mmCIF file of C-alpha atoms in Angstrom:
data_model
loop_
_atom_site.group_PDB
_atom_site.id
_atom_site.type_symbol
_atom_site.label_atom_id
_atom_site.label_comp_id
_atom_site.label_asym_id
_atom_site.label_seq_id
_atom_site.Cartn_x
_atom_site.Cartn_y
_atom_site.Cartn_z
ATOM 1 C CA MET U 4 92.513 89.027 98.507
ATOM 2 C CA GLY U 5 94.392 91.892 96.917
ATOM 3 C CA PHE U 6 94.242 95.603 96.304
ATOM 4 C CA PRO U 7 90.879 96.623 94.845
ATOM 5 C CA ILE U 8 90.391 97.367 91.164
ATOM 6 C CA MET U 9 89.105 100.910 91.041
ATOM 7 C CA PRO U 10 86.371 101.469 88.434
ATOM 8 C CA PRO U 11 86.797 104.567 86.262
ATOM 9 C CA SER U 12 85.787 107.928 87.727
ATOM 10 C CA THR U 13 83.122 108.604 85.121
ATOM 11 C CA PRO U 14 80.202 111.010 85.661
ATOM 12 C CA ASP U 15 77.695 108.450 84.372
ATOM 13 C CA LEU U 16 78.244 106.436 87.585
ATOM 14 C CA SER U 17 77.820 109.431 89.887
ATOM 15 C CA GLY U 18 74.849 109.114 92.215
ATOM 16 C CA LYS U 19 73.845 105.704 90.852
ATOM 17 C CA MET U 20 74.626 103.910 94.128
ATOM 18 C CA ALA U 21 73.737 104.866 97.689
ATOM 19 C CA ILE U 22 74.497 103.798 101.241
ATOM 20 C CA VAL U 23 71.193 102.766 102.816
ATOM 21 C CA GLY U 24 72.347 101.117 106.043
ATOM 22 C CA ILE U 25 75.215 101.276 108.545
ATOM 23 C CA GLY U 26 76.097 99.117 111.526
ATOM 24 C CA GLU U 27 79.009 99.351 113.946
ATOM 25 C CA THR U 28 80.083 97.449 117.019
ATOM 26 C CA ASP U 29 80.515 98.996 120.459
ATOM 27 C CA TYR U 30 84.076 100.278 120.203
ATOM 28 C CA ALA U 31 84.317 102.004 123.567
ATOM 29 C CA ASP U 32 82.521 99.279 125.524
ATOM 30 C CA ASP U 33 84.668 96.533 124.000
ATOM 31 C CA TYR U 34 87.864 98.505 124.594
ATOM 32 C CA LYS U 35 87.024 99.030 128.266
ATOM 33 C CA ALA U 36 86.176 95.359 128.700
ATOM 34 C CA ALA U 37 89.414 94.272 127.048
ATOM 35 C CA ARG U 38 91.417 96.582 129.302
ATOM 36 C CA ALA U 39 89.607 95.470 132.463
ATOM 37 C CA LYS U 40 89.947 91.738 131.720
ATOM 38 C CA ALA U 41 87.182 90.935 134.179
ATOM 39 C CA GLU U 42 86.656 87.339 135.227
ATOM 40 C CA GLY U 43 84.679 85.491 132.580
ATOM 41 C CA TYR U 44 85.440 88.036 129.867
ATOM 42 C CA THR U 45 85.493 86.512 126.396
ATOM 43 C CA PRO U 46 87.263 88.584 123.743
ATOM 44 C CA PRO U 47 85.391 89.193 120.491
ATOM 45 C CA THR U 48 86.231 87.294 117.326
ATOM 46 C CA PRO U 49 85.975 88.401 113.694
ATOM 47 C CA GLU U 50 82.882 86.167 113.437
ATOM 48 C CA SER U 51 81.086 87.700 116.432
ATOM 49 C CA LEU U 52 81.978 91.233 115.391
ATOM 50 C CA THR U 53 80.834 90.565 111.821
ATOM 51 C CA LYS U 54 77.452 89.271 112.908
ATOM 52 C CA LEU U 55 76.733 92.206 115.217
ATOM 53 C CA ALA U 56 77.673 94.867 112.653
ATOM 54 C CA PHE U 57 75.603 93.147 109.949
ATOM 55 C CA VAL U 58 72.504 92.724 112.115
ATOM 56 C CA ARG U 59 72.654 96.398 113.072
ATOM 57 C CA ALA U 60 73.152 97.552 109.477
ATOM 58 C CA LEU U 61 70.287 95.413 108.236
ATOM 59 C CA ALA U 62 67.975 96.799 110.911
ATOM 60 C CA ASP U 63 69.153 100.317 110.114
ATOM 61 C CA SER U 64 68.364 99.862 106.415
ATOM 62 C CA GLY U 65 64.884 98.447 106.918
ATOM 63 C CA LEU U 66 65.685 95.673 104.440
ATOM 64 C CA GLU U 67 65.405 91.914 104.905
ATOM 65 C CA ARG U 68 68.047 89.249 104.422
ATOM 66 C CA LYS U 69 66.453 88.161 101.147
ATOM 67 C CA ASP U 70 67.080 91.671 99.768
ATOM 68 C CA ILE U 71 70.867 91.276 100.133
ATOM 69 C CA ASP U 72 72.213 89.762 96.908
ATOM 70 C CA GLY U 73 75.843 90.817 97.304
ATOM 71 C CA LEU U 74 78.405 90.354 100.078
ATOM 72 C CA THR U 75 81.988 91.477 100.560
ATOM 73 C CA VAL U 76 84.134 90.764 103.593
ATOM 74 C CA SER U 77 87.359 92.485 104.597
ATOM 75 C CA TYR U 78 89.566 90.929 107.266
ATOM 76 C CA LEU U 79 93.035 92.429 107.451
ATOM 77 C CA TYR U 80 94.242 90.114 110.206
ATOM 78 C CA GLY U 81 92.363 86.924 109.476
ATOM 79 C CA GLY U 82 88.770 85.746 109.495
ATOM 80 C CA PRO U 83 86.317 83.360 107.874
ATOM 81 C CA ASP U 84 85.991 83.153 104.112
ATOM 82 C CA VAL U 85 83.119 84.910 102.404
ATOM 83 C CA GLY U 86 81.167 81.712 101.774
ATOM 84 C CA ASP U 87 81.174 80.825 105.456
ATOM 85 C CA VAL U 88 80.093 84.373 106.347
ATOM 86 C CA ALA U 89 77.192 84.192 103.910
ATOM 87 C CA ARG U 90 75.972 80.951 105.479
ATOM 88 C CA ASP U 91 76.416 82.236 109.026
ATOM 89 C CA LEU U 92 74.390 85.359 108.211
ATOM 90 C CA GLY U 93 71.661 83.487 106.367
ATOM 91 C CA LEU U 94 72.419 85.070 103.007
ATOM 92 C CA ALA U 95 72.405 83.637 99.489
ATOM 93 C CA PRO U 96 74.292 86.314 97.497
ATOM 94 C CA ARG U 97 74.742 86.039 93.735
ATOM 95 C CA PHE U 98 77.862 88.200 94.102
ATOM 96 C CA GLN U 99 80.382 87.607 96.872
ATOM 97 C CA GLN U 100 83.993 88.624 97.309
ATOM 98 C CA GLU U 101 86.828 88.859 99.800
ATOM 99 C CA SER U 102 88.025 92.443 99.524
ATOM 100 C CA PHE U 103 91.044 94.416 100.629
ATOM 101 C CA GLY U 104 90.652 95.639 104.188
ATOM 102 C CA LEU U 105 91.320 99.345 103.765
ATOM 103 C CA MET U 106 88.297 101.474 102.923
ATOM 104 C CA ALA U 107 89.964 103.240 99.998
ATOM 105 C CA GLY U 108 88.934 101.500 96.805
ATOM 106 C CA THR U 109 86.628 98.947 98.392
ATOM 107 C CA LEU U 110 83.567 101.185 98.170
ATOM 108 C CA PRO U 111 84.159 102.162 94.508
ATOM 109 C CA GLU U 112 84.896 98.522 93.715
ATOM 110 C CA VAL U 113 81.457 97.505 94.994
ATOM 111 C CA CYS U 114 79.856 100.403 93.138
ATOM 112 C CA GLY U 115 81.432 99.001 89.993
ATOM 113 C CA ALA U 116 79.967 95.554 90.683
ATOM 114 C CA ILE U 117 76.500 97.045 91.098
ATOM 115 C CA ALA U 118 76.899 99.104 87.922
ATOM 116 C CA GLU U 119 77.871 95.957 86.013
ATOM 117 C CA GLY U 120 74.675 94.241 87.130
ATOM 118 C CA LYS U 121 76.391 91.663 89.321
ATOM 119 C CA CYS U 122 74.136 92.603 92.232
ATOM 120 C CA ASP U 123 71.716 95.268 93.426
ATOM 121 C CA THR U 124 72.196 95.398 97.189
ATOM 122 C CA VAL U 125 75.519 94.638 98.873
ATOM 123 C CA ALA U 126 76.454 94.174 102.508
ATOM 124 C CA MET U 127 80.062 95.276 102.887
ATOM 125 C CA ILE U 128 81.595 94.021 106.125
ATOM 126 C CA TYR U 129 84.924 94.843 107.733
ATOM 127 C CA ALA U 130 86.054 93.321 111.026
ATOM 128 C CA VAL U 131 89.261 93.085 113.044
ATOM 129 C CA ALA U 132 90.056 91.580 116.425
ATOM 130 C CA THR U 133 93.334 93.478 116.466
ATOM 131 C CA ARG U 134 93.547 93.970 120.213
ATOM 132 C CA SER U 135 92.212 90.548 121.133
ATOM 133 C CA ILE U 136 94.851 88.699 119.093
ATOM 134 C CA GLY U 137 97.600 90.886 120.563
ATOM 135 C CA ARG U 138 98.826 92.145 117.213
ATOM 136 C CA LYS U 139 101.872 94.386 117.497
ATOM 137 C CA PHE U 140 102.894 97.271 115.276
ATOM 138 C CA GLY U 141 106.649 97.706 115.322
ATOM 139 C CA GLY U 142 109.450 96.769 117.672
ATOM 140 C CA GLN U 143 112.094 94.073 117.770
ATOM 141 C CA VAL U 144 109.616 91.217 117.427
ATOM 142 C CA PHE U 145 108.049 92.695 114.316
ATOM 143 C CA GLY U 146 109.515 90.436 111.627
ATOM 144 C CA ASP U 147 108.689 88.553 108.475
ATOM 145 C CA ASP U 148 106.108 86.384 110.224
ATOM 146 C CA SER U 149 103.979 89.413 111.093
ATOM 147 C CA GLY U 150 102.122 89.437 107.809
ATOM 148 C CA ALA U 151 103.264 92.984 107.105
ATOM 149 C CA PRO U 152 104.069 93.789 103.467
ATOM 150 C CA ALA U 153 107.582 94.691 102.392
ATOM 151 C CA SER U 154 107.653 98.461 102.086
ATOM 152 C CA TYR U 155 109.302 101.653 103.273
ATOM 153 C CA TYR U 156 107.256 101.224 106.452
ATOM 154 C CA TYR U 157 108.946 97.989 107.459
ATOM 155 C CA HIS U 158 112.623 98.034 106.536
ATOM 156 C CA ASN U 159 114.631 97.134 109.596
ATOM 157 C CA PRO U 160 118.084 97.953 108.165
ATOM 158 C CA TRP U 161 116.936 101.582 108.138
ATOM 159 C CA GLY U 162 115.574 101.316 111.665
ATOM 160 C CA PHE U 163 112.023 101.141 110.348
ATOM 161 C CA SER U 164 109.896 98.490 112.007
ATOM 162 C CA SER U 165 106.564 100.324 111.749
ATOM 163 C CA GLN U 166 104.822 103.163 109.982
ATOM 164 C CA ALA U 167 105.586 105.509 112.874
ATOM 165 C CA ALA U 168 109.265 105.635 111.906
ATOM 166 C CA HIS U 169 108.563 107.259 108.574
ATOM 167 C CA TRP U 170 105.747 109.403 109.977
ATOM 168 C CA SER U 171 108.326 110.925 112.315
ATOM 169 C CA LEU U 172 110.470 111.864 109.290
ATOM 170 C CA ILE U 173 107.464 113.565 107.703
ATOM 171 C CA TRP U 174 106.816 115.584 110.851
ATOM 172 C CA ARG U 175 110.489 116.469 111.379
ATOM 173 C CA HIS U 176 110.768 117.729 107.805
ATOM 174 C CA TYR U 177 107.541 119.724 108.246
ATOM 175 C CA MET U 178 108.820 121.272 111.485
ATOM 176 C CA GLU U 179 112.045 122.418 109.857
ATOM 177 C CA ARG U 180 110.451 123.659 106.661
ATOM 178 C CA PHE U 181 107.587 125.624 108.200
ATOM 179 C CA GLY U 182 109.032 126.500 111.611
ATOM 180 C CA LYS U 183 106.472 124.553 113.639
ATOM 181 C CA THR U 184 106.744 122.943 117.080
ATOM 182 C CA GLU U 185 105.364 119.921 118.876
ATOM 183 C CA ALA U 186 102.879 122.223 120.619
ATOM 184 C CA ASP U 187 101.529 123.202 117.197
ATOM 185 C CA LEU U 188 100.898 119.589 116.204
ATOM 186 C CA ALA U 189 99.284 118.978 119.595
ATOM 187 C CA GLU U 190 96.326 121.072 118.437
ATOM 188 C CA VAL U 191 95.293 118.309 116.027
ATOM 189 C CA ALA U 192 95.137 115.660 118.745
ATOM 190 C CA VAL U 193 93.314 118.097 121.037
ATOM 191 C CA GLN U 194 90.700 118.945 118.397
ATOM 192 C CA LEU U 195 89.958 115.326 117.528
ATOM 193 C CA ARG U 196 89.624 114.493 121.210
ATOM 194 C CA LYS U 197 87.031 117.274 121.514
ATOM 195 C CA ASN U 198 85.159 115.763 118.590
ATOM 196 C CA ALA U 199 85.364 112.279 120.111
ATOM 197 C CA GLN U 200 83.826 113.490 123.353
ATOM 198 C CA LEU U 201 80.632 114.168 121.399
ATOM 199 C CA TYR U 202 80.387 110.562 120.162
ATOM 200 C CA PRO U 203 79.364 108.047 122.870
ATOM 201 C CA GLN U 204 81.241 105.081 121.348
ATOM 202 C CA ALA U 205 84.511 106.927 120.759
ATOM 203 C CA ILE U 206 87.234 105.130 122.701
ATOM 204 C CA MET U 207 89.183 108.119 123.984
ATOM 205 C CA GLN U 208 86.871 110.400 125.965
ATOM 206 C CA LYS U 209 89.273 111.843 128.521
ATOM 207 C CA PRO U 210 89.884 115.573 127.960
ATOM 208 C CA LEU U 211 93.218 116.321 126.321
ATOM 209 C CA SER U 212 95.194 119.564 126.520
ATOM 210 C CA VAL U 213 98.352 120.737 124.801
ATOM 211 C CA GLU U 214 100.139 120.259 128.121
ATOM 212 C CA ASP U 215 98.867 116.659 128.326
ATOM 213 C CA TYR U 216 100.126 116.051 124.810
ATOM 214 C CA LEU U 217 103.609 117.382 125.559
ATOM 215 C CA ALA U 218 103.798 115.281 128.722
ATOM 216 C CA SER U 219 102.934 112.051 126.894
ATOM 217 C CA ARG U 220 105.780 109.711 126.024
ATOM 218 C CA TYR U 221 107.466 109.636 122.660
ATOM 219 C CA ILE U 222 106.816 106.755 120.286
ATOM 220 C CA VAL U 223 109.275 107.855 117.611
ATOM 221 C CA LYS U 224 110.600 111.294 118.416
ATOM 222 C CA PRO U 225 109.233 113.892 117.692
ATOM 223 C CA LEU U 226 105.883 112.026 117.614
ATOM 224 C CA HIS U 227 104.105 111.325 120.912
ATOM 225 C CA LEU U 228 101.751 108.573 122.032
ATOM 226 C CA VAL U 229 98.656 110.655 121.254
ATOM 227 C CA ASP U 230 99.922 111.326 117.732
ATOM 228 C CA MET U 231 99.239 107.653 116.950
ATOM 229 C CA CYS U 232 96.127 105.754 115.926
ATOM 230 C CA LEU U 233 94.366 103.389 118.288
ATOM 231 C CA VAL U 234 94.535 99.589 118.394
ATOM 232 C CA ASN U 235 91.123 98.081 119.056
ATOM 233 C CA ASP U 236 88.589 95.451 118.022
ATOM 234 C CA GLY U 237 85.535 96.241 115.967
ATOM 235 C CA ALA U 238 83.465 95.879 112.833
ATOM 236 C CA VAL U 239 81.563 98.052 110.390
ATOM 237 C CA CYS U 240 78.890 97.047 107.908
ATOM 238 C CA LEU U 241 77.736 99.276 105.079
ATOM 239 C CA ILE U 242 74.773 98.339 102.910
ATOM 240 C CA LEU U 243 74.888 99.729 99.378
ATOM 241 C CA ARG U 244 71.994 99.688 96.927
ATOM 242 C CA ARG U 245 71.204 100.884 93.442
ATOM 243 C CA SER U 246 69.856 104.405 93.875
ATOM 244 C CA ASP U 247 66.666 103.675 91.949
ATOM 245 C CA LEU U 248 65.906 100.965 94.530
ATOM 246 C CA ALA U 249 66.947 103.059 97.539
ATOM 247 C CA LYS U 250 63.847 105.194 97.907
ATOM 248 C CA GLY U 251 61.239 104.645 100.585
ATOM 249 C CA LEU U 252 63.548 102.871 103.010
ATOM 250 C CA ALA U 253 64.157 103.615 106.670
ATOM 251 C CA HIS U 254 66.472 106.561 105.978
ATOM 252 C CA VAL U 255 67.199 109.043 103.250
ATOM 253 C CA PRO U 256 69.854 107.326 101.098
ATOM 254 C CA VAL U 257 73.369 108.773 101.009
ATOM 255 C CA ASP U 258 74.374 108.981 97.343
ATOM 256 C CA ILE U 259 77.946 108.239 96.319
ATOM 257 C CA GLY U 260 78.932 111.109 94.041
ATOM 258 C CA GLY U 261 82.455 110.246 92.968
ATOM 259 C CA TRP U 262 85.828 108.690 93.652
ATOM 260 C CA GLY U 263 89.418 109.003 92.519
ATOM 261 C CA HIS U 264 92.744 107.245 92.798
ATOM 262 C CA SER U 265 96.392 108.157 92.405
ATOM 263 C CA ALA U 266 99.413 106.045 93.318
ATOM 264 C CA VAL U 267 103.069 106.751 94.046
ATOM 265 C CA THR U 268 105.058 105.208 91.195
ATOM 266 C CA ALA U 269 108.597 106.562 91.741
ATOM 267 C CA ASN U 270 110.767 108.424 94.272
ATOM 268 C CA LYS U 271 108.661 107.060 97.094
ATOM 269 C CA MET U 272 110.624 108.454 100.024
ATOM 270 C CA ARG U 273 110.747 111.937 98.515
ATOM 271 C CA THR U 274 107.028 111.793 97.727
ATOM 272 C CA LEU U 275 106.121 110.582 101.211
ATOM 273 C CA VAL U 276 108.379 112.851 103.251
ATOM 274 C CA ARG U 277 109.072 115.992 101.242
ATOM 275 C CA GLU U 278 105.963 116.240 99.080
ATOM 276 C CA ARG U 279 103.723 114.559 101.690
ATOM 277 C CA LEU U 280 101.684 112.921 98.909
ATOM 278 C CA ARG U 281 100.396 116.282 97.711
ATOM 279 C CA PRO U 282 100.478 115.253 94.009
ATOM 280 C CA GLN U 283 98.444 112.151 94.812
ATOM 281 C CA PHE U 284 95.908 114.068 96.896
ATOM 282 C CA GLN U 285 95.543 116.638 94.147
ATOM 283 C CA GLU U 286 94.980 114.080 91.392
ATOM 284 C CA SER U 287 92.650 111.750 93.291
ATOM 285 C CA GLY U 288 90.656 114.745 94.506
ATOM 286 C CA ARG U 289 90.441 116.165 90.996
ATOM 287 C CA GLN U 290 89.041 112.886 89.697
ATOM 288 C CA ALA U 291 86.472 112.499 92.472
ATOM 289 C CA LEU U 292 85.240 116.091 92.347
ATOM 290 C CA ALA U 293 84.996 116.098 88.554
ATOM 291 C CA MET U 294 83.009 112.850 88.632
ATOM 292 C CA ALA U 295 80.587 114.361 91.150
ATOM 293 C CA GLY U 296 80.398 117.671 89.300
ATOM 294 C CA ILE U 297 81.417 119.781 92.276
ATOM 295 C CA ALA U 298 84.340 121.987 93.294
ATOM 296 C CA LEU U 299 86.553 121.684 96.352
ATOM 297 C CA LYS U 300 84.940 124.813 97.815
ATOM 298 C CA ASP U 301 81.597 122.970 97.830
ATOM 299 C CA VAL U 302 82.856 120.403 100.369
ATOM 300 C CA GLN U 303 81.365 121.157 103.795
ATOM 301 C CA HIS U 304 82.755 118.261 105.827
ATOM 302 C CA PHE U 305 85.970 116.261 105.557
ATOM 303 C CA GLU U 306 86.917 112.857 106.962
ATOM 304 C CA GLY U 307 90.603 112.034 106.472
ATOM 305 C CA TYR U 308 92.596 108.938 107.373
ATOM 306 C CA ASP U 309 94.341 110.113 110.546
ATOM 307 C CA ALA U 310 96.767 107.270 111.193
ATOM 308 C CA SER U 311 98.846 110.007 112.812
ATOM 309 C CA THR U 312 98.242 113.671 113.478
ATOM 310 C CA ILE U 313 100.601 114.756 110.701
ATOM 311 C CA HIS U 314 98.702 112.444 108.326
ATOM 312 C CA LEU U 315 95.595 114.551 108.755
ATOM 313 C CA ILE U 316 97.473 117.788 108.084
ATOM 314 C CA ASN U 317 98.876 116.196 104.927
ATOM 315 C CA HIS U 318 95.301 115.574 103.815
ATOM 316 C CA ILE U 319 94.058 119.080 104.570
ATOM 317 C CA GLU U 320 96.974 120.759 102.832
ATOM 318 C CA GLY U 321 97.359 118.167 100.080
ATOM 319 C CA HIS U 322 93.833 118.577 98.781
ATOM 320 C CA GLY U 323 94.194 122.335 98.831
ATOM 321 C CA PHE U 324 91.785 123.284 101.620
ATOM 322 C CA VAL U 325 94.685 125.435 102.874
ATOM 323 C CA GLU U 326 98.173 126.180 101.569
ATOM 324 C CA PRO U 327 101.177 124.024 102.576
ATOM 325 C CA GLY U 328 102.324 125.020 106.045
ATOM 326 C CA ALA U 329 98.954 126.529 107.035
ATOM 327 C CA GLY U 330 97.187 123.387 108.266
ATOM 328 C CA LEU U 331 98.209 123.595 111.926
ATOM 329 C CA ASP U 332 97.125 127.217 112.246
ATOM 330 C CA PHE U 333 93.866 126.274 110.506
ATOM 331 C CA CYS U 334 93.262 123.640 113.169
ATOM 332 C CA LYS U 335 94.319 125.849 116.085
ATOM 333 C CA SER U 336 91.897 128.594 115.006
ATOM 334 C CA GLY U 337 88.949 126.198 115.325
ATOM 335 C CA GLU U 338 88.224 125.727 111.625
ATOM 336 C CA MET U 339 88.134 121.908 112.022
ATOM 337 C CA ASP U 340 85.494 122.113 114.767
ATOM 338 C CA VAL U 341 81.810 121.357 114.222
ATOM 339 C CA ASN U 342 81.162 125.086 113.788
ATOM 340 C CA GLY U 343 84.332 125.776 111.784
ATOM 341 C CA SER U 344 84.655 126.360 108.060
ATOM 342 C CA LEU U 345 85.631 122.684 107.479
ATOM 343 C CA PRO U 346 84.594 120.282 110.251
ATOM 344 C CA VAL U 347 86.994 117.334 110.259
ATOM 345 C CA ASN U 348 86.763 113.766 111.657
ATOM 346 C CA MET U 349 83.722 114.482 113.745
ATOM 347 C CA ALA U 350 83.594 111.157 115.630
ATOM 348 C CA GLY U 351 87.244 111.446 116.643
ATOM 349 C CA GLY U 352 88.714 109.683 113.630
ATOM 350 C CA ILE U 353 91.133 106.850 114.334
ATOM 351 C CA LEU U 354 93.204 108.896 116.777
ATOM 352 C CA SER U 355 90.455 109.157 119.389
ATOM 353 C CA GLY U 356 87.406 107.412 117.916
ATOM 354 C CA SER U 357 88.195 103.914 116.657
ATOM 355 C CA TYR U 358 90.770 102.380 114.337
ATOM 356 C CA MET U 359 88.666 100.756 111.623
ATOM 357 C CA HIS U 360 91.001 101.514 108.699
ATOM 358 C CA GLY U 361 88.755 104.247 107.315
ATOM 359 C CA TRP U 362 85.442 102.420 107.580
ATOM 360 C CA ASN U 363 84.385 104.357 110.676
ATOM 361 C CA HIS U 364 85.033 107.608 108.800
ATOM 362 C CA VAL U 365 82.507 106.585 106.158
ATOM 363 C CA ALA U 366 79.977 105.580 108.814
ATOM 364 C CA GLU U 367 80.326 109.041 110.356
ATOM 365 C CA ILE U 368 79.763 110.666 106.970
ATOM 366 C CA VAL U 369 76.510 108.739 106.638
ATOM 367 C CA ARG U 370 75.323 109.857 110.076
ATOM 368 C CA GLN U 371 76.246 113.450 109.319
ATOM 369 C CA LEU U 372 74.507 113.535 105.931
ATOM 370 C CA ARG U 373 71.398 111.992 107.478
ATOM 371 C CA GLY U 374 71.415 114.636 110.197
ATOM 372 C CA GLU U 375 71.795 112.025 112.949
ATOM 373 C CA ALA U 376 75.030 113.135 114.626
ATOM 374 C CA ASP U 377 73.415 114.800 117.649
ATOM 375 C CA ALA U 378 75.706 117.277 119.435
ATOM 376 C CA ARG U 379 78.369 117.085 116.727
ATOM 377 C CA GLN U 380 75.930 117.535 113.838
ATOM 378 C CA ILE U 381 77.202 119.894 111.137
ATOM 379 C CA PRO U 382 74.464 122.390 110.219
ATOM 380 C CA ASP U 383 72.908 122.299 106.727
ATOM 381 C CA LEU U 384 75.273 119.600 105.489
ATOM 382 C CA GLU U 385 74.948 118.312 101.925
ATOM 383 C CA ILE U 386 78.453 117.358 100.714
ATOM 384 C CA SER U 387 81.146 115.349 102.519
ATOM 385 C CA LEU U 388 84.529 114.081 101.328
ATOM 386 C CA PHE U 389 86.579 111.133 102.574
ATOM 387 C CA THR U 390 90.193 110.454 101.658
ATOM 388 C CA MET U 391 92.622 107.728 102.603
ATOM 389 C CA ALA U 392 96.385 107.612 102.081
#
C-alpha cells in the first residue's frame, strides 16, 4: 500500500464517474459506548466496521452484490487484506486493490481504474479502529514502532512528536503576521460545533462558546484541545459507478467533476509554516476547477480537511475564497454557516463530527448534493469542493 497514483486532470474524464451509494458507521454511538465501557462491551474491529459500512452503502445504492466488480480497501492502522474482505462481503471483483488511507487521491485513483475499463462499479471502503486499539498521537512513547512516517511531523530532536507541534508554529506565525488572537481562532471551533449539532451522528454535540474554548487546556501552546481533530473508530463506504450506468438507481448520482494535485518539493518548513501551503492549494484547485470547467466563484459548498482549526483557515485562504489574513473574520461573520456565502464542513468535519481522514467529508458532500442533509441542508446546491492537505 502506498500513496495513490493520481490520474491526469483532463476534461475528458470530467463527469464520467459518479458516487451512487454511501454508507457510514455510527460514529457518535460507538464513541459513547467506548467511553462508557459498559459491562459486556465489545469494541469494533476493522472487519466489523467494514461490513456495516458496506452493507449500508449497498442498500443506499439500490445495487446488488453481483453488480460490484471493483473493491478497494483502506486501513491506515491495520486490517484484513483486500482478498479476505472480498470473500467476507460475498464479492467477486475483477479489480481489487489496497489503497492509501487518506481520501485525497484515492477517489481519483478509482476513477482512473474505471476509465481504463478495469471495472464499472467499485466499493471503496475505509475503516479504522483507532480508539479501540489505543493508538496514540504524540508524546514520549511515540517512537519508531508507532508506524508513523519519518517527516517534519515526527522529529523528536526538534521537540516534534506529533503533527500538533508544527500546527502550533503555523498558528503562532499567523497570529504574529495578521495580529490575531486565540479568541479569533476559537470562532472556527465554535462554528464547526454548531454544524455538528445538526448532524445526529456527529461525536461532539455539546454547545461550545469562545469562553469554553479559551478555558480548555493547551495541547501545544497556543493550540487548545478543541483545536484538534477527534480520535474515534469508524468506517465509510463509497460506491462509484460509470455515469452511463448510474441512471435509474435509488438516488440521483453525484458526478465527479474534477480533481487536482500539487506536492511540496522543497523548503518544506517554509512552505508549511510561512506560506501555509498556499501555492499547493492554488495549483491543485486550478487543476480541479479547469477539469470541471468551472470557476472558484461557482463553488457553493466547501469541505476542507480540518485536522486542526488553523488547517481549515489555510484551506479557505489558500484556495482564494478570501485573502490571506481574512479567514477568521470570514468565519466570525457567519459566512461558513449553512446560510453563509460559503458553508463549510457541514457535518462538523473532523474537529466535531468524526475523524475519518477526509472520507466523512465526501460522504457529507454526497448528502448535501442529494438534498438529504435535513436541518443543515444548503439551499439550491449544485457544486461542492473538497480539499485535503
